[in-house]
Structures are given as C-alpha cells and as structure tokens.
Tab-separated table of C-alpha atoms in Angstrom:
chain	number	residue	atom	x	y	z
A	1479	MET	CA	96.093	33.326	153.319
A	1480	SER	CA	94.586	35.099	156.166
A	1481	ASP	CA	93.066	32.552	158.796
A	1482	PRO	CA	89.299	33.879	159.447
A	1483	THR	CA	89.024	31.527	162.815
A	1484	ASN	CA	92.032	33.674	163.919
A	1485	PRO	CA	90.537	36.265	166.110
A	1486	THR	CA	93.511	37.972	166.954
A	1487	ASN	CA	94.572	38.506	163.736
A	1488	ALA	CA	98.195	38.793	164.849
A	1489	GLY	CA	100.451	38.183	161.494
A	1490	ARG	CA	97.733	38.848	159.445
A	1491	PRO	CA	98.792	40.540	155.826
A	1492	PRO	CA	97.780	43.699	155.465
A	1493	LYS	CA	94.199	44.183	153.752
A	1494	PRO	CA	94.709	43.472	149.649
A	1495	THR	CA	93.476	46.853	148.149
A	1496	LYS	CA	91.242	46.774	145.442
A	1497	SER	CA	93.917	47.006	142.480
A	1498	GLN	CA	95.603	43.844	144.353
A	1499	LYS	CA	92.179	42.016	144.468
A	1500	ALA	CA	91.312	43.250	140.288
A	1501	GLN	CA	94.853	41.715	139.859
A	1502	ALA	CA	93.913	38.475	141.773
A	1503	ARG	CA	90.562	37.715	139.619
A	1504	ALA	CA	92.485	38.563	136.415
A	1505	GLU	CA	94.965	35.676	136.900
A	1506	ARG	CA	91.788	33.360	138.185
A	1507	ALA	CA	90.434	33.792	134.818
A	1508	ALA	CA	93.690	33.897	133.065
A	1509	GLU	CA	94.334	30.632	134.838
A	1510	LEU	CA	91.107	29.174	134.207
A	1511	ILE	CA	91.649	29.810	130.606
A	1512	ARG	CA	95.315	28.257	130.442
A	1513	GLN	CA	93.747	25.114	131.884
A	1514	GLN	CA	91.283	25.066	128.947
A	1515	GLN	CA	93.734	25.477	126.009
A	1516	ALA	CA	95.578	22.647	128.084
A	1517	ALA	CA	92.633	20.777	127.969
A	1518	GLU	CA	92.017	21.801	124.409
A	1519	ARG	CA	96.000	20.828	123.178
A	1520	ARG	CA	95.673	17.507	125.140
A	1521	ARG	CA	92.408	16.862	123.297
A	1522	ASN	CA	94.000	17.961	119.545
A	1523	MET	CA	97.164	15.763	120.424
A	1524	LEU	CA	94.532	13.106	121.353
A	1525	VAL	CA	92.039	13.423	118.072
A	1526	VAL	CA	95.778	13.718	115.765
A	1527	ALA	CA	97.604	10.715	117.627
A	1528	SER	CA	94.408	8.421	117.119
A	1529	VAL	CA	94.150	9.699	113.472
A	1530	VAL	CA	97.173	8.828	112.520
A	1531	VAL	CA	96.994	6.138	114.300
A	1532	ALA	CA	94.028	4.996	112.259
A	1533	MET	CA	96.058	5.742	109.134
A	1534	VAL	CA	98.954	3.887	109.966
A	1535	LEU	CA	96.261	0.559	110.718
A	1536	ILE	CA	95.361	1.687	107.557
A	1537	VAL	CA	98.446	1.758	105.404
A	1538	GLY	CA	99.481	-1.242	107.756
A	1539	VAL	CA	96.524	-3.656	106.613
A	1540	LEU	CA	96.233	-2.887	102.915
A	1541	PHE	CA	100.482	-3.537	103.000
A	1542	PHE	CA	99.996	-6.603	104.518
A	1543	ILE	CA	97.573	-7.805	102.416
A	1544	ASN	CA	99.465	-6.634	99.627
A	1545	ALA	CA	102.544	-8.671	100.157
A	1546	SER	CA	100.413	-11.548	101.062
A	1547	ARG	CA	98.826	-11.286	98.074
A	1548	ASP	CA	101.972	-11.344	95.880
A	1549	SER	CA	102.300	-14.356	93.571
A	1550	VAL	CA	106.216	-14.510	92.850
A	1551	ASP	CA	106.753	-16.430	96.116
A	1552	ASP	CA	104.305	-18.752	95.536
A	1553	ILE	CA	105.033	-20.216	92.060
A	1554	ASP	CA	104.600	-23.582	92.159
A	1555	ALA	CA	106.784	-24.802	89.114
A	1556	ALA	CA	107.142	-27.980	87.748
A	1557	PRO	CA	110.666	-28.947	89.606
A	1558	ALA	CA	113.650	-28.345	87.056
A	1559	GLY	CA	113.976	-31.095	84.151
A	1560	LYS	CA	110.360	-31.901	85.132
A	1561	SER	CA	108.238	-29.961	82.436
A	1562	GLU	CA	106.938	-30.636	78.910
A	1563	TRP	CA	107.724	-27.592	78.140
A	1564	GLY	CA	111.063	-26.760	78.374
A	1565	LEU	CA	114.845	-27.320	77.599
A	1566	THR	CA	116.832	-28.882	80.294
A	1567	ILE	CA	120.767	-28.786	80.332
A	1568	GLY	CA	123.010	-30.297	83.166
A	1569	ASP	CA	122.638	-33.411	85.069
A	1570	ALA	CA	119.897	-34.078	87.279
A	1571	ASP	CA	122.068	-34.981	89.983
A	1572	ALA	CA	123.492	-32.003	89.982
A	1573	PRO	CA	123.733	-29.884	93.948
A	1574	HIS	CA	121.479	-27.417	92.583
A	1575	ASP	CA	118.349	-26.445	89.640
A	1576	VAL	CA	117.601	-23.343	87.565
A	1577	ILE	CA	114.493	-22.890	86.139
A	1578	ILE	CA	113.817	-19.554	83.870
A	1579	TYR	CA	110.717	-18.506	82.705
A	1580	GLU	CA	111.296	-16.228	79.627
A	1581	ASP	CA	109.814	-14.618	76.603
A	1582	PHE	CA	111.932	-14.671	73.466
A	1583	LEU	CA	111.007	-10.764	72.846
A	1584	CYS	CA	111.213	-9.416	76.653
A	1585	PRO	CA	113.822	-7.266	76.337
A	1586	PHE	CA	115.030	-7.924	80.161
A	1587	CYS	CA	115.630	-12.175	79.489
A	1588	GLY	CA	117.324	-11.143	76.706
A	1589	GLN	CA	119.745	-9.273	78.862
A	1590	LEU	CA	119.519	-11.742	81.256
A	1591	GLU	CA	120.515	-14.466	78.777
A	1592	ARG	CA	123.290	-12.268	77.767
A	1593	GLU	CA	124.439	-11.864	80.766
A	1594	SER	CA	123.681	-15.350	81.950
A	1595	SER	CA	123.899	-17.929	79.296
A	1596	GLU	CA	128.235	-18.840	79.370
A	1597	ASP	CA	128.250	-18.974	83.023
A	1598	LEU	CA	125.234	-21.355	83.527
A	1599	ASN	CA	126.383	-23.535	80.359
A	1600	ARG	CA	129.673	-23.988	81.853
A	1601	LEU	CA	128.282	-24.522	85.135
A	1602	ALA	CA	125.633	-27.343	84.287
A	1603	GLU	CA	128.650	-28.825	82.033
A	1604	ALA	CA	130.955	-28.605	85.048
A	1605	GLY	CA	127.589	-30.524	87.222
A	1606	LYS	CA	127.051	-27.668	89.449
A	1607	VAL	CA	123.901	-27.155	87.893
A	1608	GLN	CA	120.580	-28.288	86.050
A	1609	VAL	CA	118.916	-25.622	84.030
A	1610	GLU	CA	115.542	-26.148	82.334
A	1611	TYR	CA	114.558	-23.145	80.122
A	1612	ARG	CA	110.827	-22.896	79.947
A	1613	PRO	CA	110.335	-20.065	77.317
A	1614	PHE	CA	106.313	-19.239	76.593
A	1615	ASN	CA	104.573	-16.647	75.006
A	1616	LEU	CA	104.131	-13.717	78.019
A	1617	LEU	CA	103.997	-10.082	75.571
A	1618	GLN	CA	101.139	-11.543	73.465
A	1619	ALA	CA	102.989	-10.558	70.548
A	1620	ASP	CA	103.450	-12.404	67.186
A	1621	TYR	CA	107.126	-12.627	67.628
A	1622	SER	CA	106.803	-14.081	71.406
A	1623	VAL	CA	104.246	-17.034	69.370
A	1624	ALA	CA	106.347	-17.176	66.636
A	1625	ALA	CA	109.633	-18.273	68.362
A	1626	ALA	CA	108.293	-19.944	70.282
A	1627	ASN	CA	107.024	-22.236	67.654
A	1628	ALA	CA	110.103	-22.044	66.465
A	1629	PHE	CA	112.019	-23.538	69.439
A	1630	ALA	CA	109.530	-25.950	69.832
A	1631	GLU	CA	110.229	-27.158	66.146
A	1632	VAL	CA	113.659	-27.347	66.916
A	1633	LEU	CA	113.863	-28.907	69.603
A	1634	GLU	CA	111.607	-31.229	68.836
A	1635	LYS	CA	113.251	-32.185	65.614
A	1636	GLU	CA	116.760	-31.909	66.119
A	1637	GLY	CA	117.410	-32.180	69.859
A	1638	PRO	CA	118.255	-29.990	72.832
A	1639	GLU	CA	121.789	-29.369	71.474
A	1640	VAL	CA	120.369	-27.807	68.734
A	1641	ALA	CA	117.688	-26.063	69.953
A	1642	LYS	CA	119.222	-24.606	72.978
A	1643	LYS	CA	121.910	-22.967	70.332
A	1644	PHE	CA	119.041	-21.508	68.727
A	1645	HIS	CA	117.874	-20.016	71.424
A	1646	ASP	CA	120.925	-18.293	72.591
A	1647	LEU	CA	120.894	-16.671	69.315
A	1648	LEU	CA	117.431	-15.579	69.821
A	1649	PHE	CA	118.472	-14.034	72.451
A	1650	GLU	CA	122.189	-12.955	71.059
A	1651	ASP	CA	120.328	-11.111	68.266
A	1652	GLN	CA	116.966	-10.360	70.119
A	1653	PRO	CA	114.993	-7.766	68.425
A	1654	SER	CA	113.594	-4.590	69.405
A	1655	GLU	CA	110.189	-5.017	71.710
A	1656	SER	CA	109.038	-1.261	69.692
A	1657	GLY	CA	110.520	-1.891	66.505
A	1658	GLU	CA	109.613	-4.054	63.732
A	1659	GLN	CA	110.089	-7.823	64.220
A	1660	PRO	CA	111.237	-10.612	62.351
A	1661	GLY	CA	108.899	-13.412	60.827
A	1662	ASN	CA	109.617	-16.787	60.613
A	1663	ASP	CA	112.437	-16.622	57.492
A	1664	TRP	CA	114.590	-15.188	60.056
A	1665	LEU	CA	113.507	-17.289	62.387
A	1666	LEU	CA	114.401	-20.239	60.041
A	1667	GLU	CA	117.533	-18.499	58.930
A	1668	LYS	CA	118.604	-18.962	62.265
A	1669	ALA	CA	117.628	-22.315	62.916
A	1670	VAL	CA	120.318	-23.111	60.387
A	1671	GLU	CA	122.903	-21.283	61.673
A	1672	ALA	CA	122.439	-23.056	64.865
A	1673	GLY	CA	122.782	-26.060	62.981
A	1674	ALA	CA	119.232	-27.489	62.404
A	1675	ASP	CA	118.278	-29.248	58.673
A	1676	GLU	CA	116.648	-26.631	56.826
A	1677	ALA	CA	114.120	-28.913	55.310
A	1678	THR	CA	113.516	-30.588	58.310
A	1679	VAL	CA	112.349	-27.649	60.786
A	1680	LYS	CA	111.391	-25.304	57.596
A	1681	ALA	CA	107.318	-26.857	57.276
A	1682	GLY	CA	106.813	-26.234	61.431
A	1683	ILE	CA	108.511	-23.042	61.689
A	1684	GLU	CA	106.934	-21.603	58.575
A	1685	GLY	CA	103.320	-22.849	59.135
A	1686	GLY	CA	102.703	-22.264	63.220
A	1687	GLY	CA	103.228	-26.261	63.599
A	1688	GLN	CA	104.080	-25.887	66.929
A	1689	GLU	CA	101.328	-23.315	68.133
A	1690	ASP	CA	99.512	-25.890	70.339
A	1691	TRP	CA	102.601	-26.110	72.665
A	1692	VAL	CA	103.513	-22.389	72.906
A	1693	GLU	CA	99.902	-22.130	74.091
A	1694	GLY	CA	100.399	-25.585	76.279
A	1695	ALA	CA	103.785	-24.003	77.858
A	1696	THR	CA	101.694	-20.334	78.631
A	1697	ARG	CA	98.909	-22.341	80.208
A	1698	ALA	CA	101.581	-24.246	81.901
A	1699	ALA	CA	103.059	-20.860	83.140
A	1700	ALA	CA	100.052	-19.300	84.031
A	1701	ASP	CA	98.817	-22.139	85.811
A	1702	ALA	CA	102.716	-22.333	87.422
A	1703	GLY	CA	101.233	-18.332	88.642
A	1704	VAL	CA	104.299	-16.617	86.516
A	1705	ASN	CA	102.692	-13.777	85.251
A	1706	SER	CA	106.312	-12.185	84.171
A	1707	THR	CA	109.285	-12.399	82.774
A	1708	PRO	CA	112.339	-13.135	83.213
A	1709	ILE	CA	111.247	-15.325	86.330
A	1710	ILE	CA	114.174	-17.443	87.914
A	1711	LEU	CA	113.515	-20.085	89.846
A	1712	LEU	CA	116.861	-21.554	92.098
A	1713	ASP	CA	116.071	-24.334	93.618
A	1714	GLY	CA	111.992	-24.163	93.583
A	1715	LYS	CA	112.305	-20.824	95.032
A	1716	ALA	CA	112.216	-17.151	93.317
A	1717	TYR	CA	115.280	-15.856	92.666
A	1718	GLN	CA	115.464	-12.092	92.694
A	1719	GLU	CA	118.944	-10.479	94.675
A	1720	GLY	CA	119.585	-7.203	92.987
A	1721	ARG	CA	119.241	-4.319	91.974
A	1722	THR	CA	119.506	-5.098	87.910
A	1723	ILE	CA	119.339	-8.103	85.707
A	1724	GLU	CA	122.972	-7.761	85.660
A	1725	GLU	CA	123.331	-7.781	89.635
A	1726	ILE	CA	120.849	-10.669	89.295
A	1727	ALA	CA	122.088	-12.869	87.011
A	1728	ASP	CA	126.054	-12.165	89.042
A	1729	ASN	CA	124.591	-13.008	92.405
A	1730	LEU	CA	122.972	-16.447	91.061
A	1731	ILE	CA	126.269	-17.443	89.175
A	1732	SER	CA	128.509	-16.974	92.315
A	1733	GLU	CA	125.621	-18.814	94.280
A	1734	LEU	CA	126.343	-21.686	91.805
A	1735	GLU	CA	129.527	-21.152	91.201
B	749	MET	CA	90.303	33.684	98.693
B	750	ARG	CA	93.780	31.976	99.686
B	751	GLN	CA	91.837	29.104	101.620
B	752	TRP	CA	89.271	28.400	98.630
B	753	LEU	CA	92.777	27.939	96.625
B	754	GLY	CA	93.854	25.231	99.270
B	755	LEU	CA	90.650	23.768	99.024
B	756	VAL	CA	91.571	23.071	95.098
B	757	ALA	CA	95.022	22.133	96.283
B	758	ARG	CA	94.125	19.778	97.844
B	759	LEU	CA	91.144	18.604	96.056
B	760	VAL	CA	93.388	18.590	92.720
B	761	THR	CA	96.277	16.865	94.914
B	762	GLY	CA	94.639	14.758	96.676
B	763	GLY	CA	92.275	13.532	94.005
B	764	VAL	CA	95.776	12.640	91.632
B	765	TRP	CA	97.059	10.090	94.865
B	766	ILE	CA	93.553	8.564	95.246
B	767	TYR	CA	93.936	7.472	91.772
B	768	ALA	CA	97.362	6.478	91.292
B	769	GLY	CA	96.999	3.940	94.838
B	770	ALA	CA	93.625	3.103	93.664
B	771	VAL	CA	94.643	2.000	90.169
B	772	LYS	CA	97.974	-0.001	91.158
B	773	LEU	CA	96.407	-1.526	94.733
B	774	PRO	CA	94.826	-4.384	92.559
B	775	ASP	CA	98.490	-5.463	91.373
B	776	PRO	CA	100.727	-5.439	94.330
B	777	TYR	CA	103.117	-7.551	91.372
B	778	ALA	CA	103.088	-4.820	89.048
B	779	SER	CA	103.454	-2.588	91.414
B	780	VAL	CA	106.968	-4.028	92.651
B	781	GLN	CA	107.922	-4.628	89.200
B	782	ALA	CA	107.693	-0.912	88.650
B	783	VAL	CA	109.271	0.210	91.613
B	784	ARG	CA	112.351	-2.607	90.655
B	785	ALA	CA	112.583	-0.843	86.683
B	786	TYR	CA	114.389	2.455	88.446
B	787	GLU	CA	117.246	0.339	89.536
B	788	LEU	CA	117.654	2.448	92.625
B	789	LEU	CA	116.626	-0.313	95.148
B	790	PRO	CA	118.037	-4.119	96.306
B	791	SER	CA	115.309	-6.359	95.452
B	792	SER	CA	113.977	-6.705	99.268
B	793	VAL	CA	113.630	-2.882	99.674
B	794	ALA	CA	111.926	-2.314	95.551
B	795	GLU	CA	109.554	-5.402	97.238
B	796	ALA	CA	108.373	-3.376	99.920
B	797	VAL	CA	108.416	-0.610	99.034
B	798	GLY	CA	106.231	-1.627	96.150
B	799	TYR	CA	103.606	-3.708	98.656
B	800	LEU	CA	103.485	0.016	100.820
B	801	LEU	CA	103.192	3.065	98.087
B	802	PRO	CA	99.812	2.406	96.812
B	803	PRO	CA	98.214	2.027	100.005
B	804	LEU	CA	99.868	4.620	101.080
B	805	GLU	CA	99.408	6.947	97.984
B	806	ILE	CA	95.799	6.568	98.591
B	807	VAL	CA	95.798	7.082	102.351
B	808	VAL	CA	97.585	10.834	102.088
B	809	GLY	CA	95.543	11.083	99.215
B	810	LEU	CA	92.400	10.513	101.384
B	811	ALA	CA	93.679	12.534	104.118
B	812	LEU	CA	94.042	15.720	101.531
B	813	VAL	CA	90.866	15.177	100.159
B	814	LEU	CA	88.955	15.114	103.498
B	815	GLY	CA	91.387	18.277	104.843
B	816	LEU	CA	92.434	15.711	108.091
B	817	LEU	CA	95.556	16.408	109.290
B	818	THR	CA	95.984	18.756	105.850
B	819	ARG	CA	99.641	19.766	107.023
B	820	GLY	CA	100.991	16.458	108.278
B	821	ALA	CA	99.393	14.592	104.582
B	822	ALA	CA	100.762	17.802	102.376
B	823	VAL	CA	104.103	17.264	104.779
B	824	VAL	CA	104.148	13.168	103.294
B	825	SER	CA	102.878	14.455	99.960
B	826	ALA	CA	106.150	16.808	99.403
B	827	VAL	CA	108.573	14.611	100.637
B	828	LEU	CA	106.977	11.123	98.124
B	829	PHE	CA	106.563	14.338	94.438
B	830	VAL	CA	110.370	15.152	96.046
B	831	VAL	CA	111.402	11.180	96.387
B	832	PHE	CA	109.375	10.509	92.474
B	833	ILE	CA	110.936	13.674	90.730
B	834	VAL	CA	114.407	12.669	92.086
B	835	GLY	CA	113.334	8.720	90.698
B	836	ILE	CA	112.623	10.242	87.174
B	837	ALA	CA	115.104	11.713	86.698
B	838	SER	CA	117.706	9.809	87.294
B	839	VAL	CA	116.016	7.230	85.349
B	840	TRP	CA	116.029	9.634	82.776
B	841	ALA	CA	119.663	10.663	83.185
B	842	ARG	CA	121.086	6.403	82.941
B	843	GLY	CA	119.624	6.762	79.715
B	844	MET	CA	116.631	4.017	81.123
B	845	GLU	CA	113.645	3.651	79.208
B	846	ILE	CA	110.440	2.708	81.620
B	847	ASP	CA	107.232	3.512	82.348
B	848	CYS	CA	107.158	5.538	85.338
B	849	GLY	CA	104.946	3.115	86.854
B	850	CYS	CA	103.300	6.655	88.273
B	851	PHE	CA	99.599	5.555	87.394
B	852	GLY	CA	100.465	1.218	87.165
B	853	GLY	CA	101.907	-0.314	84.221
B	854	GLY	CA	105.907	0.251	84.589
B	855	GLY	CA	108.856	-1.394	83.389
B	856	PHE	CA	110.197	-0.814	79.402
B	857	ASP	CA	108.730	1.803	77.715
B	858	PRO	CA	110.039	2.852	74.244
B	859	ASP	CA	108.241	6.371	74.234
B	860	ALA	CA	109.624	6.585	77.942
B	861	ARG	CA	111.754	9.502	76.649
B	862	SER	CA	109.349	11.817	75.487
B	863	SER	CA	107.278	11.530	78.619
B	864	TYR	CA	109.595	11.836	81.471
B	865	PRO	CA	109.501	15.990	81.053
B	866	TRP	CA	106.236	15.477	81.380
B	867	GLU	CA	106.030	13.429	83.836
B	868	ILE	CA	108.494	15.616	86.124
B	869	ALA	CA	106.717	19.056	85.260
B	870	ARG	CA	103.327	16.800	86.511
B	871	ASP	CA	104.966	16.090	89.703
B	872	ALA	CA	106.911	19.550	89.820
B	873	ALA	CA	103.430	20.923	90.205
B	874	LEU	CA	101.381	18.630	92.512
B	875	LEU	CA	105.015	19.465	95.025
B	876	LEU	CA	104.032	23.264	94.474
B	877	ALA	CA	100.353	22.586	95.310
B	878	SER	CA	101.992	20.384	98.305
B	879	CYS	CA	104.039	22.666	99.417
B	880	TYR	CA	101.327	25.460	99.231
B	881	LEU	CA	99.179	23.362	102.088
B	882	VAL	CA	101.864	23.147	104.239
B	883	TRP	CA	102.654	26.762	104.429
B	884	LEU	CA	99.141	28.051	104.741
B	885	ARG	CA	97.684	25.371	107.013
B	886	ARG	CA	94.121	26.012	106.882
B	887	SER	CA	92.016	25.816	104.164
B	888	ARG	CA	87.654	25.778	103.389
B	889	LEU	CA	86.059	22.967	103.679
B	890	ALA	CA	88.053	20.232	105.660
B	891	LEU	CA	87.967	18.327	108.610
B	892	ASP	CA	90.593	20.112	110.582
B	893	ASN	CA	88.293	23.319	110.728
B	894	LEU	CA	85.504	20.922	112.893
B	895	LEU	CA	88.189	18.639	114.709
B	896	PHE	CA	90.456	21.169	115.951
B	897	ARG	CA	87.981	24.337	116.351
B	898	ARG	CA	89.189	26.344	118.928
B	899	THR	CA	86.855	26.299	122.241
B	900	THR	CA	88.472	29.222	123.968
B	901	SER	CA	89.862	32.582	123.146
B	902	PRO	CA	93.080	33.179	121.237
B	903	THR	CA	94.749	35.096	124.097
B	904	GLY	CA	98.217	34.263	125.044
B	905	GLY	CA	99.992	30.953	124.873
C-alpha cells in the first residue's frame, strides 16, 4: 500500500483504475461473506457437536442405569446344598458348587439338562462338584406346577436318588412348551420308571399334594432374584459364558473338570 | 412435497423407535435375554448390546421425530435396521424359533416361523424410509431448520 506521509511519492504504485477499485471492493465483500460463512460453519459444528454429546450422554447414562438395574449379577441365592427347595448331588467338600434354577417346561432348561446332566453326574461322583437342582414354577403353566409337584413328592417319599432319576427322565422326554402337555398319569408313569413305588407316590402326584412346596420354591427363587430359567450359579455367581446353551454347558463342564 | 413426505418418514420411523425402546427400557434383563436368544454374540457382548439398544433406540427415535440432526439419526437408524434384518434372517435360516424381541419379549416363540417374513418386511420398509431421509437431507417442521438456518447468502463456498 502507498504511504500518504511520503511527499516524494517515490516508488508509489500507479493510481488504481476504476475497475481495479471495483475489484478490490468486490474482494472485500467476498472476504466478509467468507468470514461470515466460516463463522456459520463453526457455529453449526458447535451445535452438531453439542447435540451429539448430549445424545451420547443420554444413551450412556441410560446404559449404565440399565446395567446396574439388571438382576442376574446380584442373585442372592442360598448356597448349594443349603436350600429347602432343591435336590443336591455330590459332596459338600467338592471344590466347586453349581446351582441350577429350572422349570420342567422351559425348553432351554431341557436343552441344558440334555447337554450337561451326564457330565455333572460324573463330576459329582468324582467329587469335583456339588450340584443343587432347584426346580420351580417360572412359566406359570399347569405342567410346570404338576411336574414340580411330582418331583417334590418323589423327593420326599423316595429320596434324592430316585428323584434325580425322575428329574432326568422328565427333561429327557420334555414335552413341548407350545403343544399339549401331559397330565399327572404320565408323570406317575415316569416316576415309576425312575424307580418310585407307584402306591407310595400316586396320591401325592395326582392330588397335587406338594403344591405348597412348589409355591415355596417359586417364592424362594423370586426372592433370590431369579426371574428366568435356566439360571446357573457357579460358586454362587451367575454363569453365562457362551453364545448358546450348548456352549454354556460345555464351558461349565470344562471349568469343573 | 418431498419435504412433507420426509416429515412423514421421520414421524413413522421415529415413532416406531421410541415405542420399541420405551417398551424394552424398563426390563434390561429381558432385553439381554432377547439378544442372547439370537445366539450370535458372545455372552458379555450380548449383555452390553441388550443394555445399549433400548436407550439408543429412544434417542434415535426422538432425534427423528424432532428432526434433530436428521441425517445422522437416519444413518444410525438405517444401520440398526440392516443389523436387525440380518439377525432375523439368520435365526430364520438356522431354523430357530424365537420372538424377535423387537418390542420387548424375546426368547422362544412357537409361532416365530410365521412372523419372520412380516418382521423382515416391516424392518425393510423402515430401512427404506431411513435411507430416504439420508438422501433427502431436509424435511419440514424439523429442529434442524431452526438450528442450521442460513445467516449468509448462499454464494460461493
């Protein structure tokens, strides 16, 4: 730019022509618009960023509330072998204990039983684990109640060994949750097949004599925070390592081996 | 006209998201179980996804209904629908019978086989609506129009 205090005008560039002036004006105006646009872009970015941050915060806070409200991690169940509502196999001094909450009708329970029952029997016999099965009425179905009732009756009258056999048979031939479910005749048949004396358990199975037991077991499960089945507790903690029941069962067995 | 259509797409898609998220939010455990039932994710990941989905659905739904960062929300919405369609198609292909858990519920469902096609069709329609919003950029009665009002003339870069 020229220096107006210099009287000699030496080195002064030639006077700008009209068109050059107009061009300079246009450039200044364009510059102003560019600045405004840059300011607008900054403002927009700031708005986008703050809205995104707010959204992420909301999602994050709800995520953590959700995670802390979930109940599987704080199931507070009676230790294995110490419940009034279960069937225990294996030695109390075994290095691990497993508790399985189940409903006789729940398909995933059936799958878990078919995948794990034999191995758990073997490991319990070998003194590697103590397992307590805690059947209860989760599904609020007639069969869930009838089967648990029959189980309790067999357990009381015939002892844990026959009851375990009965329990395994019920899961081996588990009726479908969607179809029609068998009644007490079928349950009695299975109990006899498991080694129960028909005359001893008939009245209790057919008359629903253990329905108080079923109610008690169901209440105890609810009190412990169990609201789905199957729930596996390994050494008191919910165990769910695996994508499928099959994987979970396999992983559980290999932890116990 | 297109912008009004965009408003409709926003309200429908956003409404579905809000409903789906709100139904699942109160029961995180069921939500985790519903994700597990797909047997696609390792347990701990399924757990995180089960906790994350309901809040995410609600926020995406609200953003769509309000027209707040519509394009971004529509992209997330479209991605989620693609994931859901893949998930449902995969259980269907594996012959499993589960409730999709889209609006709560989840787990075994004896009538699942007959609902898969309709669930996929619904998600595909909503996916289309989401893609339309991504393409459209602007729609009527959106907060975006207030927040990102042009303060300069649209000349140059």
